[in-house]
């Protein structure tokens, strides 16, 4: 049967066939991306840039193939299409409409430049040399501006909206600004109240010697406790922890360890495992289609932040885990009580590094990046100005100033891959996580007792049922209403901080 007759007689099966071919190509691209950050030799950068660019071009060609458009049109005319299939067609149409707007040569150039920029960023970070990274960063900004113009954005919007949409479908600056403003107010009020409370956590206990080998044992124990399937994934090390979803049956995570800082590897592992649990729980029968994909990066981050903070930093969880951690690090934790350890990992204090920030001040780190990205794509600032602007905003919002660019503007990997618009999803993830946790506690009033005995399966199954199994069937707002009864509300995060730190309302 020819492609033309397949489209005419069986448009939906033909659509699924094409979508799964695209999924297979994306998986190949994800594998070489994972390899690039985990084990590729330094001299492989040039070849890898060409490989990545070719794969991304092939993916784009299939995403923008007119035959795919014909399939979508034929499916849309089918009156017998089920609600589930309608959702697949709707989301596939959304992807197709975006793909046809972007020139293939632009896709190729963005991909190739990103691989080269990542390699330069790694060295620039090591050497504290922003100037060596700036030219490629400027190039990526220009390329993404071209992409934003090609995609288009709302009449009352800005180019940055087009980039936000990649990671948080439908999100716009107009909608996010008030959410961020309210979150900033909540965060500052909470951190000031915590500072005035007089509680002084001894974080020095986290800076003792924690052998890397024992940290890795702890990471693997945590993955098992969280029910991460290592037969469908793996744990490795990288400069910046990340999760790669190659397929529902191949979801890989990385972390990083520091011998004199336990929380880095510990919470990095929990965070990435939270991402991985989402990917591994997506419906297998919809693999390769939009219903077998995560809804948004804000939703994705809500999973990692819920596991890392709402559960991973809770007293109930540490009643279960602390005895094991003491056995793994008997010298470092000799004489340390559960209470002292709990408050150490929950200490609230301004810091320089986003991935090591406490859960309260973390939002301010994201706001710094959000405001800089908005300014970049509004042509209000230039790349060369970023280090000074970064430092000024860190001083304004957090009261700390980086000693060098490695601690400042070079600390994150995202800009080296051209992922502008990604950072805001971290803050949205924090807010969603607090809202999910409130709903989870309503459904399981005895949740703390369950966590204290090491029962993490209750939370995992609840997330599987409420969030993961739906893929992209609903919008973020629709899903939020279904799970919690209302749209995203920053007040849940504020109430969570108040309850945790004993703050007066």
GROMACS .gro file of C-alpha atoms in nm:
model
  505
    1UNK     CA    1   0.000   0.000   0.000
    2UNK     CA    2   0.139   0.338  -0.096
    3UNK     CA    3   0.180   0.622   0.152
    4UNK     CA    4  -0.094   0.815  -0.024
    5UNK     CA    5  -0.346   0.532   0.008
    6UNK     CA    6  -0.241   0.468   0.369
    7UNK     CA    7  -0.316   0.829   0.452
    8UNK     CA    8  -0.653   0.811   0.278
    9UNK     CA    9  -0.772   0.472   0.408
   10UNK     CA   10  -0.605   0.450   0.749
   11UNK     CA   11  -0.493   0.802   0.846
   12UNK     CA   12  -0.460   0.742   1.220
   13UNK     CA   13  -0.235   0.430   1.199
   14UNK     CA   14  -0.026   0.614   0.940
   15UNK     CA   15  -0.002   0.914   1.174
   16UNK     CA   16   0.117   0.692   1.459
   17UNK     CA   17   0.373   0.524   1.232
   18UNK     CA   18   0.518   0.859   1.137
   19UNK     CA   19   0.518   0.993   1.492
   20UNK     CA   20   0.703   0.685   1.614
   21UNK     CA   21   0.968   0.724   1.345
   22UNK     CA   22   1.025   1.079   1.469
   23UNK     CA   23   1.042   0.945   1.826
   24UNK     CA   24   1.306   0.691   1.720
   25UNK     CA   25   1.520   0.962   1.563
   26UNK     CA   26   1.482   1.180   1.873
   27UNK     CA   27   1.597   0.885   2.082
   28UNK     CA   28   1.913   0.852   1.873
   29UNK     CA   29   1.973   1.226   1.917
   30UNK     CA   30   1.924   1.191   2.293
   31UNK     CA   31   2.179   0.909   2.310
   32UNK     CA   32   2.455   1.114   2.151
   33UNK     CA   33   2.358   1.410   2.370
   34UNK     CA   34   2.392   1.194   2.680
   35UNK     CA   35   2.726   1.060   2.556
   36UNK     CA   36   2.848   1.413   2.490
   37UNK     CA   37   2.802   1.512   2.854
   38UNK     CA   38   2.902   1.184   3.020
   39UNK     CA   39   3.186   1.015   2.836
   40UNK     CA   40   3.270   1.175   2.500
   41UNK     CA   41   3.643   1.253   2.465
   42UNK     CA   42   3.721   1.626   2.433
   43UNK     CA   43   3.843   1.594   2.077
   44UNK     CA   44   3.510   1.450   1.966
   45UNK     CA   45   3.333   1.787   1.976
   46UNK     CA   46   3.358   1.875   1.607
   47UNK     CA   47   3.232   1.537   1.487
   48UNK     CA   48   2.960   1.532   1.751
   49UNK     CA   49   2.838   1.876   1.643
   50UNK     CA   50   2.796   1.746   1.288
   51UNK     CA   51   2.624   1.427   1.406
   52UNK     CA   52   2.384   1.615   1.631
   53UNK     CA   53   2.305   1.871   1.363
   54UNK     CA   54   2.232   1.602   1.104
   55UNK     CA   55   2.000   1.414   1.338
   56UNK     CA   56   1.814   1.730   1.437
   57UNK     CA   57   1.776   1.818   1.069
   58UNK     CA   58   1.634   1.473   0.994
   59UNK     CA   59   1.393   1.502   1.287
   60UNK     CA   60   1.281   1.844   1.165
   61UNK     CA   61   1.233   1.718   0.808
   62UNK     CA   62   0.998   1.448   0.932
   63UNK     CA   63   0.820   1.683   1.172
   64UNK     CA   64   0.754   1.928   0.888
   65UNK     CA   65   0.682   1.668   0.619
   66UNK     CA   66   0.369   1.769   0.421
   67UNK     CA   67   0.260   1.402   0.431
   68UNK     CA   68   0.238   1.431   0.809
   69UNK     CA   69   0.020   1.737   0.759
   70UNK     CA   70  -0.206   1.533   0.526
   71UNK     CA   71  -0.238   1.264   0.794
   72UNK     CA   72  -0.339   1.523   1.050
   73UNK     CA   73  -0.596   1.677   0.816
   74UNK     CA   74  -0.745   1.337   0.739
   75UNK     CA   75  -0.760   1.244   1.108
   76UNK     CA   76  -0.927   1.575   1.195
   77UNK     CA   77  -1.207   1.492   0.947
   78UNK     CA   78  -1.277   1.152   1.105
   79UNK     CA   79  -1.604   1.180   1.304
   80UNK     CA   80  -1.543   0.845   1.478
   81UNK     CA   81  -1.213   0.944   1.638
   82UNK     CA   82  -1.210   0.874   2.014
   83UNK     CA   83  -1.134   1.146   2.269
   84UNK     CA   84  -0.791   0.997   2.334
   85UNK     CA   85  -0.708   0.991   1.964
   86UNK     CA   86  -0.836   1.346   1.926
   87UNK     CA   87  -0.588   1.452   2.194
   88UNK     CA   88  -0.304   1.279   2.006
   89UNK     CA   89  -0.402   1.455   1.683
   90UNK     CA   90  -0.439   1.793   1.857
   91UNK     CA   91  -0.091   1.779   2.013
   92UNK     CA   92   0.071   1.634   1.701
   93UNK     CA   93  -0.086   1.919   1.504
   94UNK     CA   94   0.059   2.168   1.748
   95UNK     CA   95   0.408   2.022   1.697
   96UNK     CA   96   0.366   2.012   1.320
   97UNK     CA   97   0.247   2.371   1.297
   98UNK     CA   98   0.556   2.485   1.487
   99UNK     CA   99   0.794   2.270   1.284
  100UNK     CA  100   0.680   2.399   0.944
  101UNK     CA  101   0.756   2.756   1.050
  102UNK     CA  102   1.125   2.694   1.124
  103UNK     CA  103   1.369   2.674   0.830
  104UNK     CA  104   1.570   2.352   0.818
  105UNK     CA  105   1.900   2.539   0.789
  106UNK     CA  106   1.821   2.724   1.113
  107UNK     CA  107   1.753   2.396   1.294
  108UNK     CA  108   2.087   2.262   1.168
  109UNK     CA  109   2.279   2.573   1.272
  110UNK     CA  110   2.124   2.589   1.621
  111UNK     CA  111   2.209   2.225   1.688
  112UNK     CA  112   2.566   2.248   1.558
  113UNK     CA  113   2.635   2.572   1.743
  114UNK     CA  114   2.492   2.431   2.067
  115UNK     CA  115   2.731   2.136   2.073
  116UNK     CA  116   3.028   2.364   2.008
  117UNK     CA  117   2.907   2.614   2.267
  118UNK     CA  118   2.872   2.344   2.531
  119UNK     CA  119   3.233   2.236   2.487
  120UNK     CA  120   3.354   2.597   2.508
  121UNK     CA  121   3.133   2.658   2.814
  122UNK     CA  122   3.288   2.362   2.997
  123UNK     CA  123   3.637   2.507   2.950
  124UNK     CA  124   3.528   2.865   3.019
  125UNK     CA  125   3.370   2.753   3.347
  126UNK     CA  126   3.687   2.573   3.450
  127UNK     CA  127   3.901   2.875   3.368
  128UNK     CA  128   3.655   3.144   3.481
  129UNK     CA  129   3.673   3.295   3.133
  130UNK     CA  130   3.335   3.432   3.021
  131UNK     CA  131   3.496   3.625   2.738
  132UNK     CA  132   3.588   3.297   2.563
  133UNK     CA  133   3.226   3.181   2.581
  134UNK     CA  134   3.061   3.512   2.495
  135UNK     CA  135   3.095   3.494   2.112
  136UNK     CA  136   2.918   3.158   2.090
  137UNK     CA  137   2.658   3.267   2.343
  138UNK     CA  138   2.590   3.577   2.132
  139UNK     CA  139   2.553   3.352   1.828
  140UNK     CA  140   2.302   3.131   2.009
  141UNK     CA  141   2.100   3.433   2.121
  142UNK     CA  142   2.087   3.559   1.762
  143UNK     CA  143   1.981   3.217   1.634
  144UNK     CA  144   1.705   3.187   1.892
  145UNK     CA  145   1.584   3.537   1.805
  146UNK     CA  146   1.552   3.424   1.445
  147UNK     CA  147   1.364   3.117   1.562
  148UNK     CA  148   1.127   3.328   1.775
  149UNK     CA  149   1.045   3.549   1.478
  150UNK     CA  150   0.986   3.244   1.258
  151UNK     CA  151   0.752   3.086   1.513
  152UNK     CA  152   0.566   3.404   1.593
  153UNK     CA  153   0.406   3.505   1.921
  154UNK     CA  154   0.083   3.668   2.044
  155UNK     CA  155   0.000   4.016   1.913
  156UNK     CA  156   0.025   4.153   2.265
  157UNK     CA  157   0.331   3.942   2.341
  158UNK     CA  158   0.709   3.950   2.297
  159UNK     CA  159   0.963   3.728   2.112
  160UNK     CA  160   1.058   3.558   2.439
  161UNK     CA  161   0.704   3.410   2.448
  162UNK     CA  162   0.793   3.188   2.151
  163UNK     CA  163   1.086   3.041   2.347
  164UNK     CA  164   0.885   2.995   2.666
  165UNK     CA  165   0.635   2.795   2.462
  166UNK     CA  166   0.901   2.531   2.385
  167UNK     CA  167   0.919   2.435   2.750
  168UNK     CA  168   0.586   2.551   2.895
  169UNK     CA  169   0.326   2.537   2.617
  170UNK     CA  170   0.106   2.844   2.611
  171UNK     CA  171   0.310   3.036   2.869
  172UNK     CA  172   0.370   3.406   2.806
  173UNK     CA  173   0.555   3.684   2.984
  174UNK     CA  174   0.222   3.860   3.039
  175UNK     CA  175   0.094   3.556   3.233
  176UNK     CA  176   0.415   3.470   3.415
  177UNK     CA  177   0.511   3.818   3.537
  178UNK     CA  178   0.236   3.841   3.803
  179UNK     CA  179   0.303   3.483   3.917
  180UNK     CA  180   0.673   3.560   3.952
  181UNK     CA  181   0.602   3.890   4.127
  182UNK     CA  182   0.376   3.719   4.381
  183UNK     CA  183   0.626   3.437   4.433
  184UNK     CA  184   0.907   3.688   4.484
  185UNK     CA  185   0.702   3.867   4.751
  186UNK     CA  186   0.619   3.538   4.926
  187UNK     CA  187   0.980   3.422   4.910
  188UNK     CA  188   1.131   3.744   5.045
  189UNK     CA  189   0.876   3.762   5.327
  190UNK     CA  190   0.943   3.401   5.426
  191UNK     CA  191   1.322   3.427   5.413
  192UNK     CA  192   1.317   3.743   5.624
  193UNK     CA  193   1.089   3.578   5.880
  194UNK     CA  194   1.314   3.272   5.892
  195UNK     CA  195   1.619   3.495   5.944
  196UNK     CA  196   1.444   3.668   6.236
  197UNK     CA  197   1.337   3.339   6.394
  198UNK     CA  198   1.675   3.295   6.557
  199UNK     CA  199   1.722   2.935   6.446
  200UNK     CA  200   2.086   2.877   6.350
  201UNK     CA  201   2.150   2.554   6.167
  202UNK     CA  202   2.502   2.412   6.178
  203UNK     CA  203   2.569   2.352   5.809
  204UNK     CA  204   2.933   2.270   5.881
  205UNK     CA  205   2.828   1.911   5.952
  206UNK     CA  206   2.752   1.879   5.581
  207UNK     CA  207   3.104   1.990   5.488
  208UNK     CA  208   3.289   1.710   5.661
  209UNK     CA  209   3.452   1.428   5.468
  210UNK     CA  210   3.194   1.209   5.294
  211UNK     CA  211   3.376   0.947   5.081
  212UNK     CA  212   3.255   0.944   4.722
  213UNK     CA  213   3.222   0.566   4.717
  214UNK     CA  214   2.979   0.576   5.009
  215UNK     CA  215   2.788   0.865   4.849
  216UNK     CA  216   2.737   0.654   4.540
  217UNK     CA  217   2.606   0.367   4.755
  218UNK     CA  218   2.361   0.611   4.911
  219UNK     CA  219   2.249   0.730   4.567
  220UNK     CA  220   2.179   0.374   4.454
  221UNK     CA  221   1.990   0.299   4.776
  222UNK     CA  222   1.775   0.608   4.720
  223UNK     CA  223   1.700   0.510   4.361
  224UNK     CA  224   1.584   0.170   4.480
  225UNK     CA  225   1.372   0.323   4.759
  226UNK     CA  226   1.208   0.556   4.507
  227UNK     CA  227   1.134   0.260   4.276
  228UNK     CA  228   1.342   0.393   3.988
  229UNK     CA  229   1.384   0.104   3.745
  230UNK     CA  230   1.757   0.057   3.686
  231UNK     CA  231   1.678  -0.206   3.422
  232UNK     CA  232   1.527   0.082   3.226
  233UNK     CA  233   1.788   0.341   3.321
  234UNK     CA  234   2.131   0.404   3.467
  235UNK     CA  235   2.318   0.637   3.702
  236UNK     CA  236   2.633   0.819   3.588
  237UNK     CA  237   2.830   1.132   3.674
  238UNK     CA  238   2.844   1.461   3.486
  239UNK     CA  239   2.947   1.822   3.544
  240UNK     CA  240   2.581   1.924   3.568
  241UNK     CA  241   2.323   1.662   3.682
  242UNK     CA  242   2.059   1.586   3.421
  243UNK     CA  243   1.802   1.331   3.305
  244UNK     CA  244   1.780   1.195   2.951
  245UNK     CA  245   1.459   1.027   2.840
  246UNK     CA  246   1.566   0.827   2.537
  247UNK     CA  247   1.257   0.609   2.560
  248UNK     CA  248   1.013   0.509   2.834
  249UNK     CA  249   1.231   0.198   2.875
  250UNK     CA  250   1.560   0.390   2.870
  251UNK     CA  251   1.563   0.688   3.107
  252UNK     CA  252   1.912   0.781   3.230
  253UNK     CA  253   2.018   1.013   3.509
  254UNK     CA  254   2.345   1.168   3.621
  255UNK     CA  255   2.460   1.333   3.941
  256UNK     CA  256   2.782   1.480   4.077
  257UNK     CA  257   2.959   1.430   4.408
  258UNK     CA  258   3.176   1.649   4.624
  259UNK     CA  259   3.364   1.486   4.909
  260UNK     CA  260   3.319   1.792   5.131
  261UNK     CA  261   2.955   1.867   5.051
  262UNK     CA  262   2.704   1.587   5.102
  263UNK     CA  263   2.385   1.759   4.976
  264UNK     CA  264   2.517   1.796   4.620
  265UNK     CA  265   2.514   1.430   4.526
  266UNK     CA  266   2.239   1.336   4.770
  267UNK     CA  267   1.974   1.581   4.653
  268UNK     CA  268   2.101   1.587   4.296
  269UNK     CA  269   2.023   1.216   4.276
  270UNK     CA  270   1.677   1.255   4.430
  271UNK     CA  271   1.600   1.549   4.200
  272UNK     CA  272   1.697   1.368   3.881
  273UNK     CA  273   1.522   1.050   3.994
  274UNK     CA  274   1.206   1.257   4.029
  275UNK     CA  275   1.237   1.350   3.662
  276UNK     CA  276   1.308   0.990   3.568
  277UNK     CA  277   1.007   0.851   3.754
  278UNK     CA  278   0.787   1.075   3.539
  279UNK     CA  279   0.946   0.950   3.217
  280UNK     CA  280   0.937   0.583   3.321
  281UNK     CA  281   0.569   0.603   3.415
  282UNK     CA  282   0.443   0.753   3.088
  283UNK     CA  283   0.194   0.517   2.918
  284UNK     CA  284   0.385   0.258   2.715
  285UNK     CA  285   0.095   0.200   2.476
  286UNK     CA  286   0.127   0.565   2.370
  287UNK     CA  287   0.507   0.561   2.337
  288UNK     CA  288   0.623   0.774   2.049
  289UNK     CA  289   0.308   0.987   2.051
  290UNK     CA  290   0.227   1.309   2.242
  291UNK     CA  291   0.034   1.106   2.502
  292UNK     CA  292   0.359   0.924   2.576
  293UNK     CA  293   0.544   1.250   2.644
  294UNK     CA  294   0.569   1.477   2.948
  295UNK     CA  295   0.324   1.767   2.946
  296UNK     CA  296   0.569   2.051   3.012
  297UNK     CA  297   0.898   2.128   3.180
  298UNK     CA  298   0.714   2.306   3.462
  299UNK     CA  299   0.527   1.982   3.530
  300UNK     CA  300   0.854   1.791   3.493
  301UNK     CA  301   1.027   2.017   3.743
  302UNK     CA  302   0.735   1.978   3.981
  303UNK     CA  303   0.817   1.608   4.001
  304UNK     CA  304   1.185   1.658   4.075
  305UNK     CA  305   1.119   1.939   4.324
  306UNK     CA  306   0.848   1.741   4.501
  307UNK     CA  307   1.081   1.445   4.551
  308UNK     CA  308   1.385   1.658   4.633
  309UNK     CA  309   1.220   1.903   4.873
  310UNK     CA  310   0.864   1.820   4.972
  311UNK     CA  311   0.962   1.459   5.045
  312UNK     CA  312   1.343   1.453   5.037
  313UNK     CA  313   1.391   1.728   5.295
  314UNK     CA  314   1.098   1.631   5.517
  315UNK     CA  315   1.150   1.522   5.876
  316UNK     CA  316   0.936   1.213   5.821
  317UNK     CA  317   1.159   1.093   5.535
  318UNK     CA  318   1.474   1.147   5.739
  319UNK     CA  319   1.337   0.946   6.029
  320UNK     CA  320   1.360   0.659   5.782
  321UNK     CA  321   1.685   0.750   5.606
  322UNK     CA  322   1.908   0.900   5.876
  323UNK     CA  323   2.007   0.571   6.047
  324UNK     CA  324   2.134   0.435   5.715
  325UNK     CA  325   2.322   0.758   5.634
  326UNK     CA  326   2.492   0.745   5.973
  327UNK     CA  327   2.605   0.389   5.903
  328UNK     CA  328   2.746   0.495   5.566
  329UNK     CA  329   2.932   0.794   5.713
  330UNK     CA  330   3.009   0.698   6.076
  331UNK     CA  331   3.301   0.939   6.115
  332UNK     CA  332   3.144   1.242   5.950
  333UNK     CA  333   2.815   1.209   6.141
  334UNK     CA  334   2.947   1.095   6.477
  335UNK     CA  335   2.753   1.279   6.747
  336UNK     CA  336   2.514   1.440   6.496
  337UNK     CA  337   2.147   1.409   6.590
  338UNK     CA  338   1.858   1.370   6.349
  339UNK     CA  339   1.732   1.713   6.451
  340UNK     CA  340   2.067   1.880   6.382
  341UNK     CA  341   2.100   1.705   6.047
  342UNK     CA  342   1.742   1.791   5.946
  343UNK     CA  343   1.786   2.162   6.012
  344UNK     CA  344   2.127   2.160   5.841
  345UNK     CA  345   1.981   2.029   5.514
  346UNK     CA  346   1.695   2.278   5.550
  347UNK     CA  347   1.905   2.583   5.638
  348UNK     CA  348   1.782   2.898   5.465
  349UNK     CA  349   2.055   3.138   5.370
  350UNK     CA  350   2.148   3.333   5.056
  351UNK     CA  351   2.393   3.146   4.836
  352UNK     CA  352   2.568   3.183   4.504
  353UNK     CA  353   2.499   2.851   4.331
  354UNK     CA  354   2.147   2.772   4.211
  355UNK     CA  355   2.169   2.393   4.235
  356UNK     CA  356   2.290   2.420   4.594
  357UNK     CA  357   2.035   2.682   4.700
  358UNK     CA  358   1.781   2.611   4.973
  359UNK     CA  359   1.423   2.562   4.865
  360UNK     CA  360   1.314   2.908   4.986
  361UNK     CA  361   1.576   3.130   4.822
  362UNK     CA  362   1.590   2.909   4.510
  363UNK     CA  363   1.307   3.106   4.351
  364UNK     CA  364   1.517   3.424   4.363
  365UNK     CA  365   1.792   3.252   4.163
  366UNK     CA  366   1.534   3.175   3.894
  367UNK     CA  367   1.397   3.529   3.891
  368UNK     CA  368   1.750   3.661   3.825
  369UNK     CA  369   1.778   3.439   3.518
  370UNK     CA  370   1.422   3.506   3.400
  371UNK     CA  371   1.475   3.882   3.406
  372UNK     CA  372   1.806   3.857   3.222
  373UNK     CA  373   1.659   3.635   2.952
  374UNK     CA  374   1.363   3.867   2.902
  375UNK     CA  375   1.602   4.161   2.868
  376UNK     CA  376   1.824   3.974   2.619
  377UNK     CA  377   1.534   3.895   2.389
  378UNK     CA  378   1.389   4.243   2.420
  379UNK     CA  379   1.727   4.379   2.301
  380UNK     CA  380   1.752   4.571   2.628
  381UNK     CA  381   2.092   4.423   2.717
  382UNK     CA  382   2.377   4.255   2.530
  383UNK     CA  383   2.567   3.937   2.607
  384UNK     CA  384   2.882   4.126   2.707
  385UNK     CA  385   2.684   4.297   2.985
  386UNK     CA  386   2.561   3.972   3.142
  387UNK     CA  387   2.834   3.917   3.405
  388UNK     CA  388   2.791   4.263   3.558
  389UNK     CA  389   2.412   4.249   3.539
  390UNK     CA  390   2.409   3.901   3.692
  391UNK     CA  391   2.620   4.016   3.985
  392UNK     CA  392   2.405   4.324   4.038
  393UNK     CA  393   2.082   4.123   4.047
  394UNK     CA  394   2.235   3.864   4.280
  395UNK     CA  395   2.326   4.143   4.518
  396UNK     CA  396   1.981   4.301   4.491
  397UNK     CA  397   1.775   3.982   4.536
  398UNK     CA  398   2.001   3.762   4.747
  399UNK     CA  399   2.253   3.997   4.903
  400UNK     CA  400   2.551   3.801   4.772
  401UNK     CA  401   2.797   3.875   4.491
  402UNK     CA  402   2.988   3.608   4.295
  403UNK     CA  403   3.364   3.622   4.337
  404UNK     CA  404   3.408   3.520   3.973
  405UNK     CA  405   3.204   3.428   3.667
  406UNK     CA  406   3.228   3.054   3.737
  407UNK     CA  407   3.023   3.123   4.049
  408UNK     CA  408   2.802   3.362   3.856
  409UNK     CA  409   2.698   3.383   3.495
  410UNK     CA  410   2.884   3.065   3.389
  411UNK     CA  411   2.743   2.830   3.653
  412UNK     CA  412   2.449   2.687   3.452
  413UNK     CA  413   2.460   2.465   3.147
  414UNK     CA  414   2.134   2.588   2.991
  415UNK     CA  415   2.257   2.884   2.789
  416UNK     CA  416   2.534   2.675   2.635
  417UNK     CA  417   2.264   2.463   2.468
  418UNK     CA  418   2.056   2.763   2.370
  419UNK     CA  419   1.780   2.663   2.614
  420UNK     CA  420   1.641   3.012   2.666
  421UNK     CA  421   1.299   2.997   2.828
  422UNK     CA  422   1.382   2.689   3.034
  423UNK     CA  423   1.471   2.859   3.364
  424UNK     CA  424   1.119   2.987   3.443
  425UNK     CA  425   0.996   2.628   3.456
  426UNK     CA  426   1.204   2.569   3.770
  427UNK     CA  427   1.004   2.827   3.961
  428UNK     CA  428   0.677   2.693   3.820
  429UNK     CA  429   0.793   2.347   3.929
  430UNK     CA  430   0.839   2.469   4.287
  431UNK     CA  431   0.487   2.610   4.289
  432UNK     CA  432   0.326   2.303   4.133
  433UNK     CA  433   0.515   2.075   4.374
  434UNK     CA  434   0.370   2.252   4.678
  435UNK     CA  435   0.022   2.231   4.527
  436UNK     CA  436   0.060   1.859   4.447
  437UNK     CA  437   0.186   1.788   4.797
  438UNK     CA  438  -0.114   1.959   4.953
  439UNK     CA  439  -0.343   1.739   4.741
  440UNK     CA  440  -0.140   1.427   4.823
  441UNK     CA  441  -0.170   1.499   5.195
  442UNK     CA  442  -0.545   1.546   5.161
  443UNK     CA  443  -0.571   1.202   5.003
  444UNK     CA  444  -0.330   1.045   5.256
  445UNK     CA  445  -0.354   1.217   5.596
  446UNK     CA  446  -0.110   0.957   5.733
  447UNK     CA  447   0.154   1.035   5.469
  448UNK     CA  448   0.422   1.127   5.725
  449UNK     CA  449   0.384   0.791   5.898
  450UNK     CA  450   0.422   0.617   5.565
  451UNK     CA  451   0.736   0.815   5.478
  452UNK     CA  452   0.886   0.749   5.821
  453UNK     CA  453   0.873   0.375   5.758
  454UNK     CA  454   1.026   0.412   5.411
  455UNK     CA  455   0.705   0.388   5.209
  456UNK     CA  456   0.778   0.596   4.899
  457UNK     CA  457   0.555   0.383   4.681
  458UNK     CA  458   0.239   0.559   4.802
  459UNK     CA  459   0.360   0.893   4.664
  460UNK     CA  460   0.494   0.736   4.344
  461UNK     CA  461   0.167   0.557   4.265
  462UNK     CA  462  -0.034   0.871   4.338
  463UNK     CA  463   0.182   1.075   4.098
  464UNK     CA  464   0.161   0.797   3.839
  465UNK     CA  465  -0.218   0.803   3.858
  466UNK     CA  466  -0.278   1.176   3.888
  467UNK     CA  467  -0.009   1.315   3.654
  468UNK     CA  468   0.217   1.073   3.470
  469UNK     CA  469  -0.032   0.848   3.292
  470UNK     CA  470  -0.195   1.138   3.107
  471UNK     CA  471   0.107   1.244   2.903
  472UNK     CA  472   0.007   1.556   2.708
  473UNK     CA  473  -0.366   1.482   2.709
  474UNK     CA  474  -0.448   1.797   2.909
  475UNK     CA  475  -0.308   2.146   2.929
  476UNK     CA  476  -0.112   2.237   3.242
  477UNK     CA  477  -0.404   2.441   3.376
  478UNK     CA  478  -0.653   2.160   3.309
  479UNK     CA  479  -0.432   1.906   3.480
  480UNK     CA  480  -0.374   2.137   3.775
  481UNK     CA  481  -0.751   2.170   3.824
  482UNK     CA  482  -0.801   1.794   3.797
  483UNK     CA  483  -0.533   1.718   4.055
  484UNK     CA  484  -0.574   2.003   4.304
  485UNK     CA  485  -0.912   2.157   4.231
  486UNK     CA  486  -0.777   2.494   4.114
  487UNK     CA  487  -0.526   2.657   3.880
  488UNK     CA  488  -0.166   2.719   3.982
  489UNK     CA  489  -0.163   2.920   4.306
  490UNK     CA  490   0.166   3.049   4.459
  491UNK     CA  491   0.000   3.065   4.802
  492UNK     CA  492   0.047   2.690   4.845
  493UNK     CA  493   0.421   2.741   4.837
  494UNK     CA  494   0.396   3.020   5.093
  495UNK     CA  495   0.184   2.807   5.326
  496UNK     CA  496   0.429   2.520   5.289
  497UNK     CA  497   0.720   2.741   5.402
  498UNK     CA  498   0.513   2.880   5.690
  499UNK     CA  499   0.427   2.533   5.815
  500UNK     CA  500   0.777   2.394   5.774
  501UNK     CA  501   0.960   2.677   5.945
  502UNK     CA  502   0.694   2.763   6.201
  503UNK     CA  503   0.630   3.111   6.064
  504UNK     CA  504   0.338   3.327   6.170
  505UNK     CA  505   0.091   3.402   5.889
   0.00000   0.00000   0.00000
